[in-house]
C-alpha cells in the first residue's frame, strides 16, 4: 500500500488500538469512485454506519473525492485513505466556511489522506482542513496527511487531550499553517508548514505538556514559529528547522519555561529568535545562521526585549552557535534591546560578529561563559606592524615590531559595544628588538597592571575582559 510517509509509529498503533476493528467500505453506501460529483451523502452515511456499529475505520479508495459541505467523523471512527493518490477535495466555486472534516468525539481521527482546499477555485469562505466540534476530546488521531490550498488556517488544533499528530504537511494555505489552542498532552512528530500566508506554527495561550519533534517551517509569509502566553507551560521543541520565512524564525511572546533542543534557524527575514517579555526559557544546542534576510542587517540572530512591562530575563543559552557569513545579514549575534532586558545566561557554543562588526550588546549583568568567537574571513589573523587599537571583532593580532616598541591598545570593556566577555590573542611574530606593549583604553588594568609586554619572538597572551579590565594568561 502506498502512503505519504511510511508505516505507522508505535504511538499511532497504540492509539488505533482504542478504535474497534470494524471496517466500512464507502462503496457499500452509494459512493462512486472518481465520478467528479459530490460524494458528501455517501461518505457521511458510511461514517455514521461505523459509529452505529460501535466505531471502526471507514476506508476511502484512491482517487479524488469531491465534497461541498463539512463531513463529520464520529467518536471512535477513523477516516482512512490509502496514502498517495487518495484525495478529499472541496468543489469548485466553494463558499464553505469551517472545515472539510469535523472530529465529533474521543478517538476519532483521519489517516493517510490528501485534503485539498481548492483555494484557487473558491468564491468565498475561510475553511480549514479539520476542526473539532467543541472541545475536551481525548485520544484523537491525525496521521500521514497532506493538507494544502485551504482558504483559512491549515490545521487548527482544538481543545484536546492526549492527541497524536504524526507526519502532516500543511502547505500553501491562506492563513496560519498549524495553530494550537489550549492543547494538552500533545505529541507531534514530523509536522511541516510550507508556503503558508501566515505563521508556520502558532502555539497559543493555554497549551501544556506539548512536544513537537522535528517540526519544519519554511517559506512562510510570516514567522516560522511563535509561542505565546503565560499559561503556556511545559512546551518542548526538539530539532526544529525554521528557515527562509519572511519574518522572525522563532518568537517567544510573553512565555516562560519553554525548551528548544537542537535544530537550526536559518535565513529568515528578521530576527533568528526574538524574545518579548519572556523568562526562564532554555535553548540548547541550536544553530542560527544568516537571519535578517529582508531587514538588511537591522535585526539580530538573537534579540531580547521587554513587552512594556515584563523584561526578557533569566533565559539560558547553552551550546548555541551563530554564523553570519554574508553581507546585509544580522547586525548582532546577541542583542538585549532596552535597559530592562537581562540578566540572561550564555554558556558554551560560539557567536559570530554581525555586519555591524559587533558580537553582542548586553545589559544588566548577562553572563557569557566559555563562548567562542567565529570568524568569517579565510585568515582569522590581524597582521600589523605599527601601533594598533584592537577592534571588538579581532580574534588574533599578529604584531611584527622590528627594532622599535609597538603599542597595542585594548578597548575598554565597560564602554560602548565591546562584549562583556571579549577575548583576543596578542602574538609577537618576529625576533626584532622591539617589544609589544599592551595597554587598555582609559587606563584600565591587565592583571592589576597598567601594561603587559611581549619581548621575545613567538610569545603570546590571551586576554579576556572581566567587565572592568582584562585577565591575561
GROMACS .gro file of C-alpha atoms in nm:
model
  473
    1UNK     CA    1   0.000   0.000   0.000
    2UNK     CA    2   0.142   0.343  -0.097
    3UNK     CA    3   0.138   0.601   0.179
    4UNK     CA    4   0.270   0.954   0.219
    5UNK     CA    5   0.525   0.876   0.487
    6UNK     CA    6   0.551   0.503   0.559
    7UNK     CA    7   0.444   0.263   0.833
    8UNK     CA    8   0.258   0.380   1.140
    9UNK     CA    9   0.460   0.456   1.452
   10UNK     CA   10   0.417   0.261   1.774
   11UNK     CA   11   0.235   0.557   1.932
   12UNK     CA   12  -0.010   0.571   1.642
   13UNK     CA   13  -0.069   0.196   1.659
   14UNK     CA   14  -0.135   0.224   2.031
   15UNK     CA   15  -0.394   0.494   1.968
   16UNK     CA   16  -0.556   0.291   1.693
   17UNK     CA   17  -0.592   0.003   1.937
   18UNK     CA   18  -0.861   0.216   2.104
   19UNK     CA   19  -1.066   0.207   1.781
   20UNK     CA   20  -1.285  -0.103   1.727
   21UNK     CA   21  -1.180  -0.334   1.442
   22UNK     CA   22  -1.487  -0.271   1.227
   23UNK     CA   23  -1.403  -0.184   0.864
   24UNK     CA   24  -1.656   0.000   0.649
   25UNK     CA   25  -1.621   0.040   0.271
   26UNK     CA   26  -1.776   0.363   0.144
   27UNK     CA   27  -1.874   0.189  -0.181
   28UNK     CA   28  -2.134  -0.006   0.015
   29UNK     CA   29  -2.318   0.324   0.076
   30UNK     CA   30  -2.351   0.453  -0.279
   31UNK     CA   31  -2.004   0.607  -0.309
   32UNK     CA   32  -1.889   0.638  -0.673
   33UNK     CA   33  -1.514   0.630  -0.728
   34UNK     CA   34  -1.373   0.913  -0.941
   35UNK     CA   35  -1.711   1.045  -1.051
   36UNK     CA   36  -1.616   1.412  -1.005
   37UNK     CA   37  -1.956   1.473  -0.848
   38UNK     CA   38  -2.000   1.548  -0.476
   39UNK     CA   39  -1.997   1.239  -0.254
   40UNK     CA   40  -2.100   1.409   0.073
   41UNK     CA   41  -2.406   1.192   0.144
   42UNK     CA   42  -2.241   0.855   0.072
   43UNK     CA   43  -1.932   0.940   0.275
   44UNK     CA   44  -2.135   1.065   0.572
   45UNK     CA   45  -2.360   0.757   0.560
   46UNK     CA   46  -2.054   0.529   0.577
   47UNK     CA   47  -1.909   0.721   0.872
   48UNK     CA   48  -2.244   0.710   1.056
   49UNK     CA   49  -2.271   0.338   0.992
   50UNK     CA   50  -1.931   0.282   1.153
   51UNK     CA   51  -2.045   0.483   1.453
   52UNK     CA   52  -2.370   0.286   1.483
   53UNK     CA   53  -2.165  -0.033   1.483
   54UNK     CA   54  -1.966   0.091   1.784
   55UNK     CA   55  -1.684   0.252   1.591
   56UNK     CA   56  -1.422   0.148   1.337
   57UNK     CA   57  -1.242   0.258   1.023
   58UNK     CA   58  -1.405   0.393   0.710
   59UNK     CA   59  -1.189   0.315   0.407
   60UNK     CA   60  -1.171   0.574   0.128
   61UNK     CA   61  -1.045   0.444  -0.209
   62UNK     CA   62  -0.779   0.609  -0.424
   63UNK     CA   63  -0.891   0.893  -0.646
   64UNK     CA   64  -1.034   1.243  -0.595
   65UNK     CA   65  -1.342   1.259  -0.372
   66UNK     CA   66  -1.530   1.590  -0.412
   67UNK     CA   67  -1.727   1.734  -0.118
   68UNK     CA   68  -1.934   2.050  -0.080
   69UNK     CA   69  -2.001   2.062   0.296
   70UNK     CA   70  -1.847   1.966   0.629
   71UNK     CA   71  -1.813   1.591   0.683
   72UNK     CA   72  -1.849   1.472   1.044
   73UNK     CA   73  -1.620   1.198   1.178
   74UNK     CA   74  -1.800   1.046   1.481
   75UNK     CA   75  -1.650   0.928   1.809
   76UNK     CA   76  -1.438   0.610   1.780
   77UNK     CA   77  -1.433   0.637   1.400
   78UNK     CA   78  -1.125   0.692   1.182
   79UNK     CA   79  -1.150   0.803   0.818
   80UNK     CA   80  -0.863   0.629   0.640
   81UNK     CA   81  -0.738   0.671   0.286
   82UNK     CA   82  -0.467   0.479   0.104
   83UNK     CA   83  -0.197   0.743   0.114
   84UNK     CA   84  -0.066   0.897  -0.205
   85UNK     CA   85  -0.344   0.925  -0.460
   86UNK     CA   86  -0.630   0.942  -0.208
   87UNK     CA   87  -0.763   1.298  -0.214
   88UNK     CA   88  -1.056   1.474  -0.049
   89UNK     CA   89  -1.122   1.798  -0.239
   90UNK     CA   90  -1.359   2.090  -0.189
   91UNK     CA   91  -1.568   2.150  -0.500
   92UNK     CA   92  -1.511   2.441  -0.741
   93UNK     CA   93  -1.673   2.776  -0.663
   94UNK     CA   94  -1.686   2.681  -0.295
   95UNK     CA   95  -1.826   2.907  -0.024
   96UNK     CA   96  -1.753   2.653   0.251
   97UNK     CA   97  -1.670   2.803   0.592
   98UNK     CA   98  -1.545   2.594   0.882
   99UNK     CA   99  -1.361   2.277   0.784
  100UNK     CA  100  -1.366   1.986   0.543
  101UNK     CA  101  -1.375   1.733   0.829
  102UNK     CA  102  -1.514   1.775   1.182
  103UNK     CA  103  -1.400   1.546   1.463
  104UNK     CA  104  -1.703   1.475   1.681
  105UNK     CA  105  -1.563   1.297   1.985
  106UNK     CA  106  -1.299   1.086   2.157
  107UNK     CA  107  -1.075   0.859   1.945
  108UNK     CA  108  -1.198   0.999   1.615
  109UNK     CA  109  -0.932   1.061   1.354
  110UNK     CA  110  -0.807   1.090   0.998
  111UNK     CA  111  -0.522   0.897   0.832
  112UNK     CA  112  -0.338   0.856   0.501
  113UNK     CA  113  -0.527   1.127   0.316
  114UNK     CA  114  -0.470   1.433   0.096
  115UNK     CA  115  -0.707   1.720   0.182
  116UNK     CA  116  -0.722   1.989  -0.086
  117UNK     CA  117  -0.896   2.318  -0.009
  118UNK     CA  118  -0.902   2.409  -0.380
  119UNK     CA  119  -0.817   2.768  -0.283
  120UNK     CA  120  -0.777   2.894  -0.639
  121UNK     CA  121  -1.135   2.795  -0.730
  122UNK     CA  122  -1.303   2.917  -0.409
  123UNK     CA  123  -1.555   3.201  -0.423
  124UNK     CA  124  -1.559   3.289  -0.052
  125UNK     CA  125  -1.530   3.139   0.294
  126UNK     CA  126  -1.248   3.061   0.535
  127UNK     CA  127  -1.206   2.687   0.552
  128UNK     CA  128  -0.957   2.467   0.737
  129UNK     CA  129  -0.884   2.100   0.676
  130UNK     CA  130  -1.004   1.969   1.015
  131UNK     CA  131  -1.174   2.117   1.320
  132UNK     CA  132  -1.308   1.989   1.650
  133UNK     CA  133  -1.679   2.009   1.737
  134UNK     CA  134  -1.640   2.170   2.077
  135UNK     CA  135  -1.354   2.054   2.294
  136UNK     CA  136  -1.227   1.832   2.568
  137UNK     CA  137  -1.185   1.526   2.347
  138UNK     CA  138  -0.912   1.270   2.413
  139UNK     CA  139  -0.709   1.027   2.203
  140UNK     CA  140  -0.773   1.185   1.864
  141UNK     CA  141  -0.551   1.058   1.581
  142UNK     CA  142  -0.417   1.252   1.283
  143UNK     CA  143  -0.158   1.059   1.085
  144UNK     CA  144   0.009   1.082   0.742
  145UNK     CA  145  -0.180   1.377   0.597
  146UNK     CA  146  -0.108   1.624   0.319
  147UNK     CA  147  -0.312   1.942   0.363
  148UNK     CA  148  -0.290   2.221   0.106
  149UNK     CA  149  -0.465   2.516  -0.054
  150UNK     CA  150  -0.702   2.583   0.236
  151UNK     CA  151  -0.875   2.922   0.239
  152UNK     CA  152  -0.819   2.957   0.615
  153UNK     CA  153  -0.584   2.809   0.875
  154UNK     CA  154  -0.438   2.484   0.750
  155UNK     CA  155  -0.484   2.278   1.067
  156UNK     CA  156  -0.617   2.440   1.388
  157UNK     CA  157  -0.583   2.202   1.683
  158UNK     CA  158  -0.877   2.248   1.918
  159UNK     CA  159  -0.913   2.193   2.291
  160UNK     CA  160  -0.792   1.834   2.306
  161UNK     CA  161  -0.607   1.599   2.540
  162UNK     CA  162  -0.370   1.309   2.464
  163UNK     CA  163  -0.357   1.400   2.097
  164UNK     CA  164  -0.126   1.229   1.844
  165UNK     CA  165  -0.034   1.406   1.520
  166UNK     CA  166   0.225   1.234   1.305
  167UNK     CA  167   0.379   1.323   0.967
  168UNK     CA  168   0.149   1.601   0.848
  169UNK     CA  169   0.245   1.854   0.584
  170UNK     CA  170   0.047   2.179   0.555
  171UNK     CA  171   0.133   2.395   0.257
  172UNK     CA  172   0.011   2.689   0.051
  173UNK     CA  173  -0.276   2.778   0.285
  174UNK     CA  174  -0.422   3.129   0.311
  175UNK     CA  175  -0.370   3.153   0.688
  176UNK     CA  176  -0.153   3.004   0.961
  177UNK     CA  177  -0.013   2.659   0.895
  178UNK     CA  178  -0.062   2.487   1.235
  179UNK     CA  179  -0.248   2.661   1.518
  180UNK     CA  180  -0.260   2.525   1.875
  181UNK     CA  181  -0.526   2.645   2.120
  182UNK     CA  182  -0.539   2.511   2.478
  183UNK     CA  183  -0.399   2.175   2.367
  184UNK     CA  184  -0.273   1.945   2.645
  185UNK     CA  185  -0.063   1.628   2.638
  186UNK     CA  186   0.010   1.668   2.269
  187UNK     CA  187   0.268   1.472   2.069
  188UNK     CA  188   0.355   1.600   1.722
  189UNK     CA  189   0.615   1.421   1.509
  190UNK     CA  190   0.733   1.533   1.167
  191UNK     CA  191   0.496   1.827   1.115
  192UNK     CA  192   0.579   2.054   0.819
  193UNK     CA  193   0.441   2.403   0.741
  194UNK     CA  194   0.543   2.531   0.398
  195UNK     CA  195   0.449   2.831   0.189
  196UNK     CA  196   0.154   2.948   0.401
  197UNK     CA  197   0.042   3.310   0.417
  198UNK     CA  198   0.059   3.321   0.798
  199UNK     CA  199   0.289   3.190   1.071
  200UNK     CA  200   0.406   2.834   1.016
  201UNK     CA  201   0.342   2.714   1.375
  202UNK     CA  202   0.141   2.932   1.614
  203UNK     CA  203   0.130   2.789   1.968
  204UNK     CA  204  -0.125   2.996   2.157
  205UNK     CA  205  -0.208   3.051   2.522
  206UNK     CA  206  -0.314   2.762   2.744
  207UNK     CA  207  -0.111   2.484   2.583
  208UNK     CA  208   0.053   2.249   2.834
  209UNK     CA  209   0.272   1.941   2.803
  210UNK     CA  210   0.315   1.988   2.431
  211UNK     CA  211   0.606   1.828   2.244
  212UNK     CA  212   0.699   1.881   1.880
  213UNK     CA  213   0.970   1.656   1.738
  214UNK     CA  214   1.145   1.762   1.416
  215UNK     CA  215   0.898   2.031   1.307
  216UNK     CA  216   0.985   2.212   0.983
  217UNK     CA  217   0.866   2.562   0.896
  218UNK     CA  218   0.989   2.712   0.572
  219UNK     CA  219   0.899   2.968   0.308
  220UNK     CA  220   0.600   3.104   0.502
  221UNK     CA  221   0.497   3.467   0.452
  222UNK     CA  222   0.527   3.544   0.824
  223UNK     CA  223   0.734   3.394   1.108
  224UNK     CA  224   0.843   3.033   1.125
  225UNK     CA  225   0.708   2.968   1.476
  226UNK     CA  226   0.552   3.170   1.760
  227UNK     CA  227   0.493   3.058   2.119
  228UNK     CA  228   0.268   3.285   2.326
  229UNK     CA  229   0.105   3.326   2.665
  230UNK     CA  230   0.187   3.296   3.034
  231UNK     CA  231  -0.039   2.992   3.076
  232UNK     CA  232   0.151   2.802   2.806
  233UNK     CA  233   0.375   2.564   3.001
  234UNK     CA  234   0.592   2.256   2.954
  235UNK     CA  235   0.642   2.305   2.582
  236UNK     CA  236   0.940   2.128   2.428
  237UNK     CA  237   1.051   2.174   2.067
  238UNK     CA  238   1.310   1.917   1.960
  239UNK     CA  239   1.526   1.961   1.647
  240UNK     CA  240   1.319   2.231   1.473
  241UNK     CA  241   1.417   2.350   1.126
  242UNK     CA  242   1.296   2.706   1.071
  243UNK     CA  243   1.426   2.868   0.756
  244UNK     CA  244   1.354   3.116   0.480
  245UNK     CA  245   1.040   3.253   0.645
  246UNK     CA  246   0.960   3.618   0.571
  247UNK     CA  247   0.966   3.745   0.932
  248UNK     CA  248   1.133   3.607   1.250
  249UNK     CA  249   1.243   3.248   1.272
  250UNK     CA  250   1.110   3.188   1.625
  251UNK     CA  251   0.919   3.427   1.854
  252UNK     CA  252   0.882   3.387   2.231
  253UNK     CA  253   0.593   3.619   2.313
  254UNK     CA  254   0.532   3.652   2.686
  255UNK     CA  255   0.617   3.291   2.769
  256UNK     CA  256   0.811   3.121   3.048
  257UNK     CA  257   0.994   2.788   3.078
  258UNK     CA  258   0.991   2.679   2.714
  259UNK     CA  259   1.267   2.444   2.595
  260UNK     CA  260   1.423   2.431   2.248
  261UNK     CA  261   1.669   2.147   2.190
  262UNK     CA  262   1.892   2.135   1.882
  263UNK     CA  263   1.773   2.230   1.536
  264UNK     CA  264   1.852   2.517   1.301
  265UNK     CA  265   1.712   2.868   1.248
  266UNK     CA  266   1.846   2.998   0.918
  267UNK     CA  267   1.793   3.268   0.656
  268UNK     CA  268   1.471   3.408   0.800
  269UNK     CA  269   1.368   3.763   0.713
  270UNK     CA  270   1.412   3.927   1.051
  271UNK     CA  271   1.547   3.809   1.390
  272UNK     CA  272   1.650   3.446   1.419
  273UNK     CA  273   1.500   3.426   1.770
  274UNK     CA  274   1.300   3.711   1.923
  275UNK     CA  275   1.218   3.712   2.296
  276UNK     CA  276   0.947   3.958   2.402
  277UNK     CA  277   0.881   3.973   2.776
  278UNK     CA  278   0.985   3.608   2.813
  279UNK     CA  279   1.169   3.443   3.105
  280UNK     CA  280   1.336   3.120   3.219
  281UNK     CA  281   1.340   2.968   2.872
  282UNK     CA  282   1.612   2.719   2.784
  283UNK     CA  283   1.779   2.698   2.441
  284UNK     CA  284   2.024   2.409   2.399
  285UNK     CA  285   2.247   2.332   2.102
  286UNK     CA  286   2.054   2.534   1.843
  287UNK     CA  287   2.231   2.680   1.538
  288UNK     CA  288   2.136   3.018   1.392
  289UNK     CA  289   2.275   3.141   1.060
  290UNK     CA  290   2.231   3.440   0.827
  291UNK     CA  291   1.899   3.566   0.955
  292UNK     CA  292   1.781   3.925   0.886
  293UNK     CA  293   1.748   3.843   0.516
  294UNK     CA  294   1.487   4.111   0.439
  295UNK     CA  295   1.584   4.370   0.701
  296UNK     CA  296   1.932   4.426   0.555
  297UNK     CA  297   2.121   4.385   0.879
  298UNK     CA  298   1.872   4.567   1.102
  299UNK     CA  299   1.789   4.254   1.304
  300UNK     CA  300   1.988   4.008   1.516
  301UNK     CA  301   2.039   3.636   1.540
  302UNK     CA  302   1.902   3.653   1.897
  303UNK     CA  303   1.716   3.958   2.028
  304UNK     CA  304   1.565   4.000   2.375
  305UNK     CA  305   1.331   4.286   2.469
  306UNK     CA  306   1.056   4.370   2.714
  307UNK     CA  307   0.686   4.381   2.636
  308UNK     CA  308   0.636   4.718   2.802
  309UNK     CA  309   0.600   4.555   3.143
  310UNK     CA  310   0.799   4.233   3.170
  311UNK     CA  311   1.167   4.212   3.070
  312UNK     CA  312   1.319   3.916   2.889
  313UNK     CA  313   1.546   3.772   3.157
  314UNK     CA  314   1.684   3.455   3.315
  315UNK     CA  315   1.685   3.281   2.977
  316UNK     CA  316   1.959   3.022   2.925
  317UNK     CA  317   2.152   2.961   2.602
  318UNK     CA  318   2.376   2.654   2.622
  319UNK     CA  319   2.591   2.546   2.330
  320UNK     CA  320   2.414   2.784   2.091
  321UNK     CA  321   2.603   2.868   1.772
  322UNK     CA  322   2.552   3.167   1.543
  323UNK     CA  323   2.706   3.223   1.200
  324UNK     CA  324   2.685   3.538   0.989
  325UNK     CA  325   2.862   3.473   0.661
  326UNK     CA  326   2.711   3.724   0.419
  327UNK     CA  327   2.664   4.099   0.392
  328UNK     CA  328   2.334   4.263   0.489
  329UNK     CA  329   2.253   3.992   0.739
  330UNK     CA  330   2.214   4.013   1.119
  331UNK     CA  331   2.391   4.310   1.277
  332UNK     CA  332   2.450   4.125   1.606
  333UNK     CA  333   2.460   3.770   1.732
  334UNK     CA  334   2.307   3.856   2.070
  335UNK     CA  335   2.118   4.180   2.141
  336UNK     CA  336   1.948   4.276   2.466
  337UNK     CA  337   1.729   4.559   2.348
  338UNK     CA  338   1.636   4.804   2.620
  339UNK     CA  339   1.757   4.890   2.968
  340UNK     CA  340   1.531   4.635   3.136
  341UNK     CA  341   1.647   4.329   2.940
  342UNK     CA  342   1.860   4.073   3.124
  343UNK     CA  343   2.023   3.923   3.304
  344UNK     CA  344   2.043   3.612   3.087
  345UNK     CA  345   2.299   3.333   3.077
  346UNK     CA  346   2.507   3.215   2.778
  347UNK     CA  347   2.739   2.917   2.809
  348UNK     CA  348   2.948   2.731   2.551
  349UNK     CA  349   2.882   2.740   2.180
  350UNK     CA  350   3.012   3.021   1.961
  351UNK     CA  351   2.895   3.357   1.833
  352UNK     CA  352   2.985   3.543   1.517
  353UNK     CA  353   3.035   3.913   1.457
  354UNK     CA  354   2.745   4.070   1.270
  355UNK     CA  355   2.760   4.316   0.982
  356UNK     CA  356   2.796   4.591   1.243
  357UNK     CA  357   3.131   4.436   1.338
  358UNK     CA  358   2.996   4.364   1.686
  359UNK     CA  359   2.912   4.034   1.851
  360UNK     CA  360   2.698   4.142   2.144
  361UNK     CA  361   2.509   4.425   2.305
  362UNK     CA  362   2.406   4.336   2.657
  363UNK     CA  363   2.261   4.493   2.969
  364UNK     CA  364   2.202   4.419   3.335
  365UNK     CA  365   2.463   4.158   3.414
  366UNK     CA  366   2.418   3.895   3.146
  367UNK     CA  367   2.695   3.636   3.177
  368UNK     CA  368   2.892   3.476   2.893
  369UNK     CA  369   3.095   3.173   2.995
  370UNK     CA  370   3.315   2.979   2.753
  371UNK     CA  371   3.155   3.131   2.442
  372UNK     CA  372   3.387   3.107   2.142
  373UNK     CA  373   3.411   3.351   1.854
  374UNK     CA  374   3.386   3.256   1.489
  375UNK     CA  375   3.547   3.441   1.201
  376UNK     CA  376   3.411   3.454   0.850
  377UNK     CA  377   3.732   3.552   0.674
  378UNK     CA  378   3.969   3.289   0.545
  379UNK     CA  379   4.252   3.441   0.751
  380UNK     CA  380   4.145   3.492   1.114
  381UNK     CA  381   4.466   3.689   1.188
  382UNK     CA  382   4.501   4.064   1.200
  383UNK     CA  383   4.858   4.129   1.083
  384UNK     CA  384   5.005   4.462   1.196
  385UNK     CA  385   5.349   4.625   1.219
  386UNK     CA  386   5.258   4.964   1.369
  387UNK     CA  387   5.079   5.082   1.680
  388UNK     CA  388   4.734   4.923   1.674
  389UNK     CA  389   4.400   4.966   1.851
  390UNK     CA  390   4.219   4.633   1.887
  391UNK     CA  391   3.865   4.608   1.749
  392UNK     CA  392   3.585   4.413   1.910
  393UNK     CA  393   3.590   4.189   1.600
  394UNK     CA  394   3.958   4.095   1.637
  395UNK     CA  395   4.050   3.746   1.742
  396UNK     CA  396   4.425   3.705   1.679
  397UNK     CA  397   4.651   4.011   1.646
  398UNK     CA  398   4.992   3.921   1.498
  399UNK     CA  399   5.240   4.203   1.562
  400UNK     CA  400   5.577   4.246   1.386
  401UNK     CA  401   5.770   4.502   1.590
  402UNK     CA  402   6.106   4.535   1.417
  403UNK     CA  403   6.361   4.731   1.615
  404UNK     CA  404   6.118   4.964   1.794
  405UNK     CA  405   5.846   4.910   2.052
  406UNK     CA  406   5.487   4.893   1.930
  407UNK     CA  407   5.174   4.967   2.135
  408UNK     CA  408   4.861   4.752   2.117
  409UNK     CA  409   4.562   4.920   2.281
  410UNK     CA  410   4.269   4.711   2.403
  411UNK     CA  411   3.913   4.852   2.414
  412UNK     CA  412   3.766   4.945   2.749
  413UNK     CA  413   3.522   4.659   2.827
  414UNK     CA  414   3.299   4.894   3.024
  415UNK     CA  415   3.242   5.134   2.734
  416UNK     CA  416   3.048   5.113   2.408
  417UNK     CA  417   2.976   4.795   2.219
  418UNK     CA  418   3.267   4.587   2.350
  419UNK     CA  419   3.129   4.245   2.452
  420UNK     CA  420   3.121   4.183   2.827
  421UNK     CA  421   3.334   3.871   2.778
  422UNK     CA  422   3.553   3.989   2.490
  423UNK     CA  423   3.874   3.794   2.434
  424UNK     CA  424   4.172   3.836   2.200
  425UNK     CA  425   4.517   3.681   2.148
  426UNK     CA  426   4.819   3.912   2.101
  427UNK     CA  427   5.122   3.747   1.939
  428UNK     CA  428   5.478   3.877   1.879
  429UNK     CA  429   5.575   3.739   1.539
  430UNK     CA  430   5.938   3.847   1.492
  431UNK     CA  431   6.277   3.845   1.668
  432UNK     CA  432   6.319   4.223   1.646
  433UNK     CA  433   6.438   4.415   1.949
  434UNK     CA  434   6.109   4.600   1.987
  435UNK     CA  435   5.855   4.490   2.250
  436UNK     CA  436   5.478   4.464   2.214
  437UNK     CA  437   5.337   4.690   2.485
  438UNK     CA  438   4.974   4.608   2.563
  439UNK     CA  439   4.760   4.869   2.737
  440UNK     CA  440   4.387   4.935   2.783
  441UNK     CA  441   4.189   5.244   2.688
  442UNK     CA  442   4.102   5.474   2.982
  443UNK     CA  443   4.385   5.331   3.194
  444UNK     CA  444   4.206   5.007   3.277
  445UNK     CA  445   4.424   4.727   3.414
  446UNK     CA  446   4.561   4.394   3.289
  447UNK     CA  447   4.611   4.150   3.578
  448UNK     CA  448   4.617   4.455   3.801
  449UNK     CA  449   4.886   4.632   3.596
  450UNK     CA  450   4.864   4.924   3.353
  451UNK     CA  451   5.076   4.745   3.091
  452UNK     CA  452   5.171   4.395   2.983
  453UNK     CA  453   5.466   4.334   2.745
  454UNK     CA  454   5.572   4.070   2.495
  455UNK     CA  455   5.951   4.083   2.447
  456UNK     CA  456   6.050   3.759   2.272
  457UNK     CA  457   5.954   3.604   1.939
  458UNK     CA  458   5.651   3.370   1.944
  459UNK     CA  459   5.543   3.496   2.285
  460UNK     CA  460   5.167   3.548   2.315
  461UNK     CA  461   4.894   3.646   2.561
  462UNK     CA  462   4.528   3.553   2.576
  463UNK     CA  463   4.340   3.850   2.720
  464UNK     CA  464   3.983   3.810   2.847
  465UNK     CA  465   3.779   4.106   2.962
  466UNK     CA  466   3.634   4.081   3.311
  467UNK     CA  467   3.392   4.372   3.282
  468UNK     CA  468   3.630   4.638   3.416
  469UNK     CA  469   3.969   4.533   3.284
  470UNK     CA  470   4.141   4.223   3.150
  471UNK     CA  471   4.272   3.892   3.280
  472UNK     CA  472   4.581   3.770   3.092
  473UNK     CA  473   4.707   3.415   3.058
   0.00000   0.00000   0.00000
